[in-house]
mmCIF file of C-alpha atoms and ligand atoms in Angstrom:
data_model
loop_
_atom_site.group_PDB
_atom_site.id
_atom_site.type_symbol
_atom_site.label_atom_id
_atom_site.label_comp_id
_atom_site.label_asym_id
_atom_site.label_seq_id
_atom_site.Cartn_x
_atom_site.Cartn_y
_atom_site.Cartn_z
ATOM 1 C CA MET D 1 7.573 14.850 40.005
ATOM 2 C CA THR D 2 9.043 14.627 36.494
ATOM 3 C CA ASP D 3 7.457 12.642 33.684
ATOM 4 C CA ALA D 4 9.103 9.271 32.970
ATOM 5 C CA PRO D 5 11.103 9.416 29.724
ATOM 6 C CA SER D 6 9.222 8.041 26.721
ATOM 7 C CA LYS D 7 10.162 4.544 25.616
ATOM 8 C CA LEU D 8 9.130 5.455 22.087
ATOM 9 C CA PRO D 9 11.846 6.436 19.593
ATOM 10 C CA PRO D 10 12.314 10.155 18.876
ATOM 11 C CA VAL D 11 10.956 11.665 15.681
ATOM 12 C CA SER D 12 11.960 14.945 14.039
ATOM 13 C CA VAL D 13 9.514 17.002 12.006
ATOM 14 C CA ILE D 14 10.899 19.532 9.528
ATOM 15 C CA GLY D 15 8.312 22.113 8.457
ATOM 16 C CA LEU D 16 5.507 23.375 10.636
ATOM 17 C CA GLY D 17 2.914 24.698 8.242
ATOM 18 C CA SER D 18 -0.633 23.537 8.872
ATOM 19 C CA MET D 19 0.199 19.957 7.862
ATOM 20 C CA GLY D 20 3.621 19.654 9.545
ATOM 21 C CA SER D 21 2.153 21.045 12.788
ATOM 22 C CA ALA D 22 -0.661 18.480 12.655
ATOM 23 C CA LEU D 23 1.859 15.652 12.088
ATOM 24 C CA ALA D 24 4.059 16.777 14.989
ATOM 25 C CA GLY D 25 0.967 17.240 17.181
ATOM 26 C CA ALA D 26 -0.263 13.705 16.479
ATOM 27 C CA LEU D 27 3.145 12.249 17.370
ATOM 28 C CA LEU D 28 3.232 14.244 20.624
ATOM 29 C CA SER D 29 -0.287 13.054 21.494
ATOM 30 C CA ALA D 30 0.859 9.460 20.946
ATOM 31 C CA GLY D 31 3.773 9.964 23.373
ATOM 32 C CA TYR D 32 6.676 10.235 20.917
ATOM 33 C CA PRO D 33 9.544 12.579 21.814
ATOM 34 C CA VAL D 34 9.370 15.147 18.991
ATOM 35 C CA THR D 35 12.006 17.587 17.782
ATOM 36 C CA VAL D 36 10.822 20.289 15.405
ATOM 37 C CA TRP D 37 12.342 22.823 13.075
ATOM 38 C CA ASN D 38 10.638 25.502 11.008
ATOM 39 C CA ARG D 39 12.026 28.406 8.984
ATOM 40 C CA THR D 40 9.768 30.744 10.960
ATOM 41 C CA ALA D 41 10.684 29.584 14.455
ATOM 42 C CA ASP D 42 7.669 30.901 16.382
ATOM 43 C CA LYS D 43 5.321 28.521 14.534
ATOM 44 C CA ALA D 44 6.702 25.897 16.943
ATOM 45 C CA ASP D 45 5.470 27.741 20.069
ATOM 46 C CA ASP D 46 2.305 25.664 20.595
ATOM 47 C CA LEU D 47 4.133 22.395 19.995
ATOM 48 C CA VAL D 48 6.913 23.410 22.399
ATOM 49 C CA ALA D 49 4.246 24.189 25.007
ATOM 50 C CA ARG D 50 3.022 20.602 24.495
ATOM 51 C CA GLY D 51 6.505 19.143 25.015
ATOM 52 C CA ALA D 52 8.262 19.331 21.637
ATOM 53 C CA HIS D 53 11.928 20.287 21.458
ATOM 54 C CA ARG D 54 12.696 23.147 19.032
ATOM 55 C CA THR D 55 16.031 23.607 17.313
ATOM 56 C CA ALA D 56 17.248 26.807 15.691
ATOM 57 C CA ASP D 57 19.238 24.877 13.107
ATOM 58 C CA VAL D 58 17.716 22.233 10.822
ATOM 59 C CA THR D 59 20.920 20.183 11.122
ATOM 60 C CA ASP D 60 20.348 19.749 14.881
ATOM 61 C CA ALA D 61 16.735 18.656 14.283
ATOM 62 C CA ILE D 62 17.886 15.991 11.823
ATOM 63 C CA ARG D 63 20.602 14.742 14.192
ATOM 64 C CA ALA D 64 18.063 14.410 17.024
ATOM 65 C CA SER D 65 16.160 11.405 15.566
ATOM 66 C CA ASP D 66 16.625 8.385 13.344
ATOM 67 C CA LEU D 67 13.241 9.155 11.772
ATOM 68 C CA VAL D 68 13.009 12.562 10.085
ATOM 69 C CA ILE D 69 9.675 13.641 8.598
ATOM 70 C CA VAL D 70 9.826 16.480 6.077
ATOM 71 C CA CYS D 71 6.652 18.414 5.207
ATOM 72 C CA LEU D 72 7.294 21.652 3.341
ATOM 73 C CA VAL D 73 5.434 23.748 0.825
ATOM 74 C CA ASP D 74 7.027 22.115 -2.246
ATOM 75 C CA CYS D 75 9.918 19.946 -3.384
ATOM 76 C CA THR D 76 12.179 22.908 -4.121
ATOM 77 C CA ALA D 77 11.953 23.960 -0.477
ATOM 78 C CA ALA D 78 12.483 20.356 0.671
ATOM 79 C CA ARG D 79 15.553 19.971 -1.551
ATOM 80 C CA ASP D 80 17.002 23.293 -0.322
ATOM 81 C CA VAL D 81 16.402 22.565 3.358
ATOM 82 C CA LEU D 82 17.780 19.005 3.170
ATOM 83 C CA GLY D 83 20.664 20.200 0.985
ATOM 84 C CA ARG D 84 21.736 22.609 3.725
ATOM 85 C CA ALA D 85 21.764 19.710 6.193
ATOM 86 C CA ALA D 86 23.510 17.181 3.932
ATOM 87 C CA ASN D 87 26.227 16.497 6.508
ATOM 88 C CA ALA D 88 23.620 15.422 9.104
ATOM 89 C CA VAL D 89 21.509 12.898 7.202
ATOM 90 C CA ALA D 90 23.817 9.835 7.191
ATOM 91 C CA GLY D 91 22.124 6.924 8.990
ATOM 92 C CA ARG D 92 18.758 8.697 9.131
ATOM 93 C CA VAL D 93 15.464 7.637 7.542
ATOM 94 C CA ILE D 94 13.996 10.589 5.672
ATOM 95 C CA VAL D 95 10.252 10.436 5.089
ATOM 96 C CA ASN D 96 9.343 13.215 2.708
ATOM 97 C CA LEU D 97 5.620 14.007 2.837
ATOM 98 C CA THR D 98 5.947 17.107 0.659
ATOM 99 C CA ASN D 99 3.715 17.018 -2.414
ATOM 100 C CA GLY D 100 5.686 16.524 -5.628
ATOM 101 C CA VAL D 101 5.950 14.589 -8.882
ATOM 102 C CA PRO D 102 7.493 11.081 -9.148
ATOM 103 C CA SER D 103 10.797 12.393 -10.544
ATOM 104 C CA ASP D 104 11.179 14.692 -7.495
ATOM 105 C CA ALA D 105 10.877 11.628 -5.256
ATOM 106 C CA ARG D 106 13.366 9.583 -7.291
ATOM 107 C CA ASP D 107 15.877 12.474 -7.359
ATOM 108 C CA GLN D 108 15.533 12.996 -3.611
ATOM 109 C CA ALA D 109 15.972 9.247 -2.998
ATOM 110 C CA ALA D 110 19.166 9.221 -5.085
ATOM 111 C CA TRP D 111 20.422 12.250 -3.144
ATOM 112 C CA ALA D 112 19.671 10.511 0.164
ATOM 113 C CA GLN D 113 21.477 7.360 -0.938
ATOM 114 C CA MET D 114 24.513 9.445 -1.931
ATOM 115 C CA HIS D 115 24.527 10.841 1.610
ATOM 116 C CA HIS D 116 24.045 7.415 3.265
ATOM 117 C CA ALA D 117 20.448 8.020 4.343
ATOM 118 C CA ARG D 118 17.435 5.815 3.626
ATOM 119 C CA TYR D 119 14.502 7.480 1.854
ATOM 120 C CA ILE D 120 10.744 7.053 1.792
ATOM 121 C CA ASP D 121 8.406 9.318 -0.128
ATOM 122 C CA GLY D 122 4.812 9.808 0.924
ATOM 123 C CA GLY D 123 1.519 11.265 -0.200
ATOM 124 C CA ILE D 124 -0.845 12.473 2.491
ATOM 125 C CA MET D 125 -4.485 11.741 1.652
ATOM 126 C CA ALA D 126 -5.899 13.818 4.494
ATOM 127 C CA VAL D 127 -6.307 17.371 5.701
ATOM 128 C CA PRO D 128 -4.590 18.646 8.859
ATOM 129 C CA GLN D 129 -7.824 18.264 10.874
ATOM 130 C CA THR D 130 -8.014 14.515 10.158
ATOM 131 C CA ILE D 131 -4.341 13.664 10.815
ATOM 132 C CA GLY D 132 -4.183 11.002 13.517
ATOM 133 C CA SER D 133 -7.776 9.918 12.901
ATOM 134 C CA ALA D 134 -9.268 6.895 11.136
ATOM 135 C CA ASP D 135 -10.156 9.163 8.178
ATOM 136 C CA ALA D 136 -6.495 9.799 7.259
ATOM 137 C CA PHE D 137 -4.352 7.559 5.113
ATOM 138 C CA ILE D 138 -0.889 8.104 3.686
ATOM 139 C CA PHE D 139 0.794 6.483 0.678
ATOM 140 C CA TYR D 140 4.424 5.424 1.139
ATOM 141 C CA SER D 141 7.055 4.036 -1.237
ATOM 142 C CA GLY D 142 10.830 3.733 -1.243
ATOM 143 C CA ASP D 143 13.080 1.879 1.215
ATOM 144 C CA ASP D 144 10.922 -1.007 2.452
ATOM 145 C CA GLY D 145 13.202 -1.983 5.378
ATOM 146 C CA ALA D 146 13.093 1.583 6.695
ATOM 147 C CA PHE D 147 9.324 1.632 6.272
ATOM 148 C CA ARG D 148 8.805 -1.583 8.291
ATOM 149 C CA GLU D 149 11.122 -0.240 11.009
ATOM 150 C CA HIS D 150 9.230 3.005 11.410
ATOM 151 C CA GLU D 151 5.720 1.817 10.577
ATOM 152 C CA PRO D 152 4.522 2.156 14.210
ATOM 153 C CA ALA D 153 5.373 5.884 14.324
ATOM 154 C CA LEU D 154 4.033 6.477 10.794
ATOM 155 C CA SER D 155 0.789 4.699 11.711
ATOM 156 C CA VAL D 156 0.121 7.414 14.283
ATOM 157 C CA LEU D 157 -0.318 9.961 11.468
ATOM 158 C CA GLY D 158 -2.892 7.995 9.478
ATOM 159 C CA ARG D 159 -3.300 4.501 8.023
ATOM 160 C CA PRO D 160 -0.103 3.751 6.075
ATOM 161 C CA ARG D 161 -0.523 2.325 2.571
ATOM 162 C CA TRP D 162 2.695 0.827 1.234
ATOM 163 C CA LEU D 163 3.082 0.896 -2.573
ATOM 164 C CA GLY D 164 6.533 -0.547 -3.258
ATOM 165 C CA THR D 165 10.195 0.264 -3.531
ATOM 166 C CA ASP D 166 9.986 2.819 -6.368
ATOM 167 C CA PRO D 167 9.920 6.134 -4.457
ATOM 168 C CA GLY D 168 7.938 7.682 -7.337
ATOM 169 C CA LEU D 169 4.876 5.505 -6.660
ATOM 170 C CA ALA D 170 3.587 7.379 -3.607
ATOM 171 C CA PRO D 171 3.474 10.780 -5.377
ATOM 172 C CA LEU D 172 2.001 9.144 -8.500
ATOM 173 C CA TYR D 173 -0.903 7.594 -6.550
ATOM 174 C CA ASP D 174 -1.334 10.802 -4.553
ATOM 175 C CA LEU D 175 -1.596 12.851 -7.773
ATOM 176 C CA ALA D 176 -3.914 10.273 -9.368
ATOM 177 C CA LEU D 177 -6.379 10.606 -6.476
ATOM 178 C CA LEU D 178 -6.073 14.382 -6.589
ATOM 179 C CA SER D 179 -6.806 14.286 -10.322
ATOM 180 C CA GLY D 180 -10.111 12.537 -9.631
ATOM 181 C CA LEU D 181 -10.912 14.995 -6.877
ATOM 182 C CA TYR D 182 -10.167 18.086 -8.952
ATOM 183 C CA GLY D 183 -12.365 16.720 -11.760
ATOM 184 C CA LEU D 184 -15.179 16.408 -9.231
ATOM 185 C CA TYR D 185 -14.499 19.924 -7.981
ATOM 186 C CA ALA D 186 -14.450 21.441 -11.472
ATOM 187 C CA GLY D 187 -17.703 19.702 -12.387
ATOM 188 C CA SER D 188 -19.383 20.780 -9.161
ATOM 189 C CA GLN D 189 -18.228 24.357 -9.638
ATOM 190 C CA HIS D 190 -19.663 24.428 -13.164
ATOM 191 C CA ALA D 191 -22.955 22.935 -11.929
ATOM 192 C CA VAL D 192 -23.348 25.479 -9.120
ATOM 193 C CA THR D 193 -22.453 28.388 -11.387
ATOM 194 C CA LEU D 194 -25.020 27.258 -13.939
ATOM 195 C CA VAL D 195 -27.830 27.213 -11.339
ATOM 196 C CA ASP D 196 -26.672 30.496 -9.798
ATOM 197 C CA SER D 197 -26.591 32.199 -13.227
ATOM 198 C CA ALA D 198 -30.336 31.513 -13.592
ATOM 199 C CA GLY D 199 -31.094 32.964 -10.120
ATOM 200 C CA GLY D 200 -31.428 29.528 -8.498
ATOM 201 C CA ASP D 201 -30.700 28.871 -4.823
ATOM 202 C CA ALA D 202 -27.144 27.540 -5.140
ATOM 203 C CA ALA D 203 -26.868 26.479 -1.472
ATOM 204 C CA ALA D 204 -30.086 24.463 -1.617
ATOM 205 C CA PHE D 205 -29.045 23.012 -4.980
ATOM 206 C CA VAL D 206 -25.770 21.788 -3.485
ATOM 207 C CA ARG D 207 -27.380 20.429 -0.317
ATOM 208 C CA ASP D 208 -30.529 18.815 -1.716
ATOM 209 C CA LEU D 209 -29.531 17.826 -5.236
ATOM 210 C CA LEU D 210 -25.847 17.946 -6.163
ATOM 211 C CA VAL D 211 -24.383 16.152 -3.142
ATOM 212 C CA PRO D 212 -26.945 13.309 -2.967
ATOM 213 C CA TRP D 213 -26.937 12.833 -6.734
ATOM 214 C CA MET D 214 -23.141 12.825 -6.986
ATOM 215 C CA MET D 215 -22.938 10.392 -4.063
ATOM 216 C CA SER D 216 -25.208 7.966 -5.898
ATOM 217 C CA MET D 217 -23.472 8.404 -9.283
ATOM 218 C CA VAL D 218 -19.805 8.473 -8.283
ATOM 219 C CA PRO D 219 -19.314 4.729 -7.619
ATOM 220 C CA PHE D 220 -20.975 3.754 -10.903
ATOM 221 C CA THR D 221 -19.226 6.394 -13.011
ATOM 222 C CA VAL D 222 -15.813 5.830 -11.447
ATOM 223 C CA ALA D 223 -16.092 2.042 -11.830
ATOM 224 C CA GLU D 224 -16.262 2.487 -15.605
ATOM 225 C CA ALA D 225 -12.957 4.379 -15.862
ATOM 226 C CA ASN D 226 -10.232 2.297 -17.520
ATOM 227 C CA PRO D 227 -6.667 2.891 -18.760
ATOM 228 C CA GLN D 228 -7.709 2.514 -22.419
ATOM 229 C CA GLY D 229 -10.323 5.286 -22.181
ATOM 230 C CA ARG D 230 -12.818 2.711 -23.480
ATOM 231 C CA VAL D 231 -16.416 3.894 -23.166
ATOM 232 C CA PRO D 232 -18.782 1.107 -22.058
ATOM 233 C CA ASP D 233 -21.578 0.211 -24.507
ATOM 234 C CA GLU D 234 -24.318 1.188 -22.061
ATOM 235 C CA PHE D 235 -22.965 4.747 -22.022
ATOM 236 C CA ASN D 236 -23.931 5.130 -25.725
ATOM 237 C CA PRO D 237 -21.197 7.622 -26.660
ATOM 238 C CA ALA D 238 -23.307 9.359 -29.346
ATOM 239 C CA MET D 239 -25.951 10.152 -26.727
ATOM 240 C CA GLN D 240 -23.187 11.392 -24.346
ATOM 241 C CA VAL D 241 -21.847 13.704 -27.084
ATOM 242 C CA ALA D 242 -25.303 15.286 -27.387
ATOM 243 C CA SER D 243 -25.696 15.688 -23.576
ATOM 244 C CA ILE D 244 -22.251 17.159 -23.031
ATOM 245 C CA SER D 245 -22.749 19.540 -25.957
ATOM 246 C CA ASN D 246 -26.002 20.674 -24.321
ATOM 247 C CA VAL D 247 -24.234 21.325 -20.992
ATOM 248 C CA LEU D 248 -21.648 23.426 -22.837
ATOM 249 C CA ALA D 249 -24.301 25.284 -24.829
ATOM 250 C CA ALA D 250 -26.337 26.052 -21.696
ATOM 251 C CA GLY D 251 -23.233 27.435 -19.992
ATOM 252 C CA THR D 252 -22.456 29.645 -22.975
ATOM 253 C CA ALA D 253 -26.067 30.904 -23.124
ATOM 254 C CA GLN D 254 -25.891 31.782 -19.417
ATOM 255 C CA GLY D 255 -22.603 33.664 -19.962
ATOM 256 C CA LEU D 256 -20.475 31.272 -17.860
ATOM 257 C CA ARG D 257 -16.695 31.545 -17.915
ATOM 258 C CA THR D 258 -15.143 29.025 -20.318
ATOM 259 C CA GLU D 259 -12.357 28.195 -17.796
ATOM 260 C CA LEU D 260 -14.910 25.995 -16.036
ATOM 261 C CA THR D 261 -15.430 23.731 -19.036
ATOM 262 C CA GLY D 262 -12.094 21.867 -19.286
ATOM 263 C CA HIS D 263 -13.479 18.660 -17.753
ATOM 264 C CA LEU D 264 -16.461 18.770 -20.132
ATOM 265 C CA LEU D 265 -14.217 19.190 -23.169
ATOM 266 C CA ALA D 266 -12.136 16.204 -22.025
ATOM 267 C CA SER D 267 -15.267 14.020 -21.729
ATOM 268 C CA LEU D 268 -16.605 15.335 -25.031
ATOM 269 C CA ASP D 269 -13.354 14.370 -26.758
ATOM 270 C CA LEU D 270 -13.452 10.871 -25.241
ATOM 271 C CA MET D 271 -17.097 10.297 -26.199
ATOM 272 C CA THR D 272 -16.657 11.755 -29.706
ATOM 273 C CA ARG D 273 -13.796 9.352 -30.420
ATOM 274 C CA ALA D 274 -15.777 6.418 -28.981
ATOM 275 C CA ALA D 275 -18.822 7.378 -31.068
ATOM 276 C CA ALA D 276 -16.670 7.543 -34.218
ATOM 277 C CA ALA D 277 -15.219 4.110 -33.463
ATOM 278 C CA ASN D 278 -18.737 2.651 -33.016
ATOM 279 C CA ARG D 279 -20.189 4.187 -36.188
ATOM 280 C CA PRO D 280 -20.999 1.561 -38.810
ATOM 281 C CA ALA D 281 -18.996 1.918 -42.046
ATOM 282 C CA ALA D 282 -20.993 3.696 -44.795
HETATM 283 N N1 FVH O 301 -2.759 21.306 4.130
HETATM 284 C C1 FVH O 301 -3.389 20.380 3.409
HETATM 285 O O1 FVH O 301 -4.610 20.222 3.490
HETATM 286 C C2 FVH O 301 -2.661 19.471 2.424
HETATM 287 C C3 FVH O 301 -3.188 18.063 2.501
HETATM 288 C C4 FVH O 301 -2.426 17.087 1.649
HETATM 289 C C5 FVH O 301 -0.910 17.253 1.796
HETATM 290 N N2 FVH O 301 -0.519 18.628 1.671
HETATM 291 C C6 FVH O 301 0.911 18.838 1.472
HETATM 292 O O2 FVH O 301 1.631 19.034 2.701
HETATM 293 C C7 FVH O 301 2.742 19.915 2.454
HETATM 294 C C8 FVH O 301 2.728 21.060 3.454
HETATM 295 O O3 FVH O 301 1.485 21.711 3.367
HETATM 296 P P1 FVH O 301 1.005 22.748 4.464
HETATM 297 O O4 FVH O 301 -0.478 22.751 4.452
HETATM 298 O O5 FVH O 301 1.670 22.482 5.764
HETATM 299 O O6 FVH O 301 1.556 24.114 3.841
HETATM 300 P P2 FVH O 301 1.770 25.517 4.547
HETATM 301 O O7 FVH O 301 0.856 25.675 5.706
HETATM 302 O O8 FVH O 301 1.715 26.520 3.466
HETATM 303 O O9 FVH O 301 3.267 25.435 5.139
HETATM 304 C C9 FVH O 301 4.380 25.434 4.288
HETATM 305 C C10 FVH O 301 5.633 25.067 5.056
HETATM 306 O O10 FVH O 301 6.757 25.132 4.164
HETATM 307 C C11 FVH O 301 7.731 26.041 4.741
HETATM 308 N N3 FVH O 301 8.488 26.669 3.677
HETATM 309 C C12 FVH O 301 8.017 27.285 2.578
HETATM 310 N N4 FVH O 301 9.033 27.717 1.802
HETATM 311 C C13 FVH O 301 10.172 27.388 2.457
HETATM 312 C C14 FVH O 301 11.554 27.555 2.177
HETATM 313 N N5 FVH O 301 11.970 28.156 1.042
HETATM 314 N N6 FVH O 301 12.452 27.100 3.060
HETATM 315 C C15 FVH O 301 12.049 26.494 4.194
HETATM 316 N N7 FVH O 301 10.744 26.283 4.526
HETATM 317 C C16 FVH O 301 9.838 26.727 3.659
HETATM 318 C C17 FVH O 301 6.908 26.993 5.553
HETATM 319 O O11 FVH O 301 7.784 27.653 6.457
HETATM 320 P P3 FVH O 301 7.375 29.091 7.073
HETATM 321 O O12 FVH O 301 6.714 29.884 5.960
HETATM 322 O O13 FVH O 301 6.430 28.799 8.187
HETATM 323 O O14 FVH O 301 8.645 29.691 7.511
HETATM 324 C C18 FVH O 301 5.924 26.023 6.208
HETATM 325 O O15 FVH O 301 6.565 25.326 7.246
HETATM 326 C C19 FVH O 301 2.596 20.413 1.005
HETATM 327 O O16 FVH O 301 3.475 19.711 0.182
HETATM 328 C C20 FVH O 301 1.152 20.095 0.660
HETATM 329 O O17 FVH O 301 0.935 19.878 -0.717
HETATM 330 C C21 FVH O 301 -1.149 19.512 2.630
#
């Protein structure tokens, strides 16, 4: 007995690194007919075993579906791969989930328009393990008609979050969230290194102190961030300058690498300027 053909529209996935493979896998699990292409062809083996169709040529993968999802290492690779398939993209909706800057997205959208394709850029706020789960969400911006048309298939990957018709918005919001995350990572790394340098139990410090404390402080601290860099009165910037200077001094005394202090210097600069603005005139 053969399986009944899927009533769902076909989707092509270009790029089968860890993320592209997870995207294609989620679509297969949801019953979509999936065509895949990857520079290194054997990375498609598992997906083919699950029912995906593999093409040797990227052009054939793009021709196979109206919806083409691109997920490559960077925007240079995405531009090169799509550029080689320029004669196949007319009439297609290209959803580029490759991480990039807003101007990459706008350039790629203009290129797509020139080749009679509709373009959506996206920012994946998930890791491969969470694709297809309630924990994953993905920013989208660009051609809104194309987005509404293909929202059901895109919803399979993670909760879609539409940002508007400027294709640069999805990468901008993606990078803004990553900026917050990397600040948290840099701060945590400095904290752990400081405890470790004094012979402390870094694992216990992370488990029992850093994680619970950060969890309780993050909502409050983040809520005070504002586009003007204005420091709220209750923060008392002069007091913050003293505390941050002490963190820096302790790190230096413990022989910590200065590369870990960038986030502290940024906060010190902000607080120093706020303290100067608050100082009563002599
Ligand atoms: N993995 C993650 O946790 C993050 C989560 C947030 C979103 N990112 C972005 O997703 C894009 C792809 O990331 P990835 O994790 O799949 O990356 P890799 O596993 O390293 O796979 C890279 C794929 O790109 C192909 N590739 C690289 N260079 C070229 C090229 N010049 N021409 C054609 N394809 C190229 C590579 O092919 P191959 O090496 O297997 O032949 C992989 O398919 C990325 O933008 C993240 O920022 C993931």
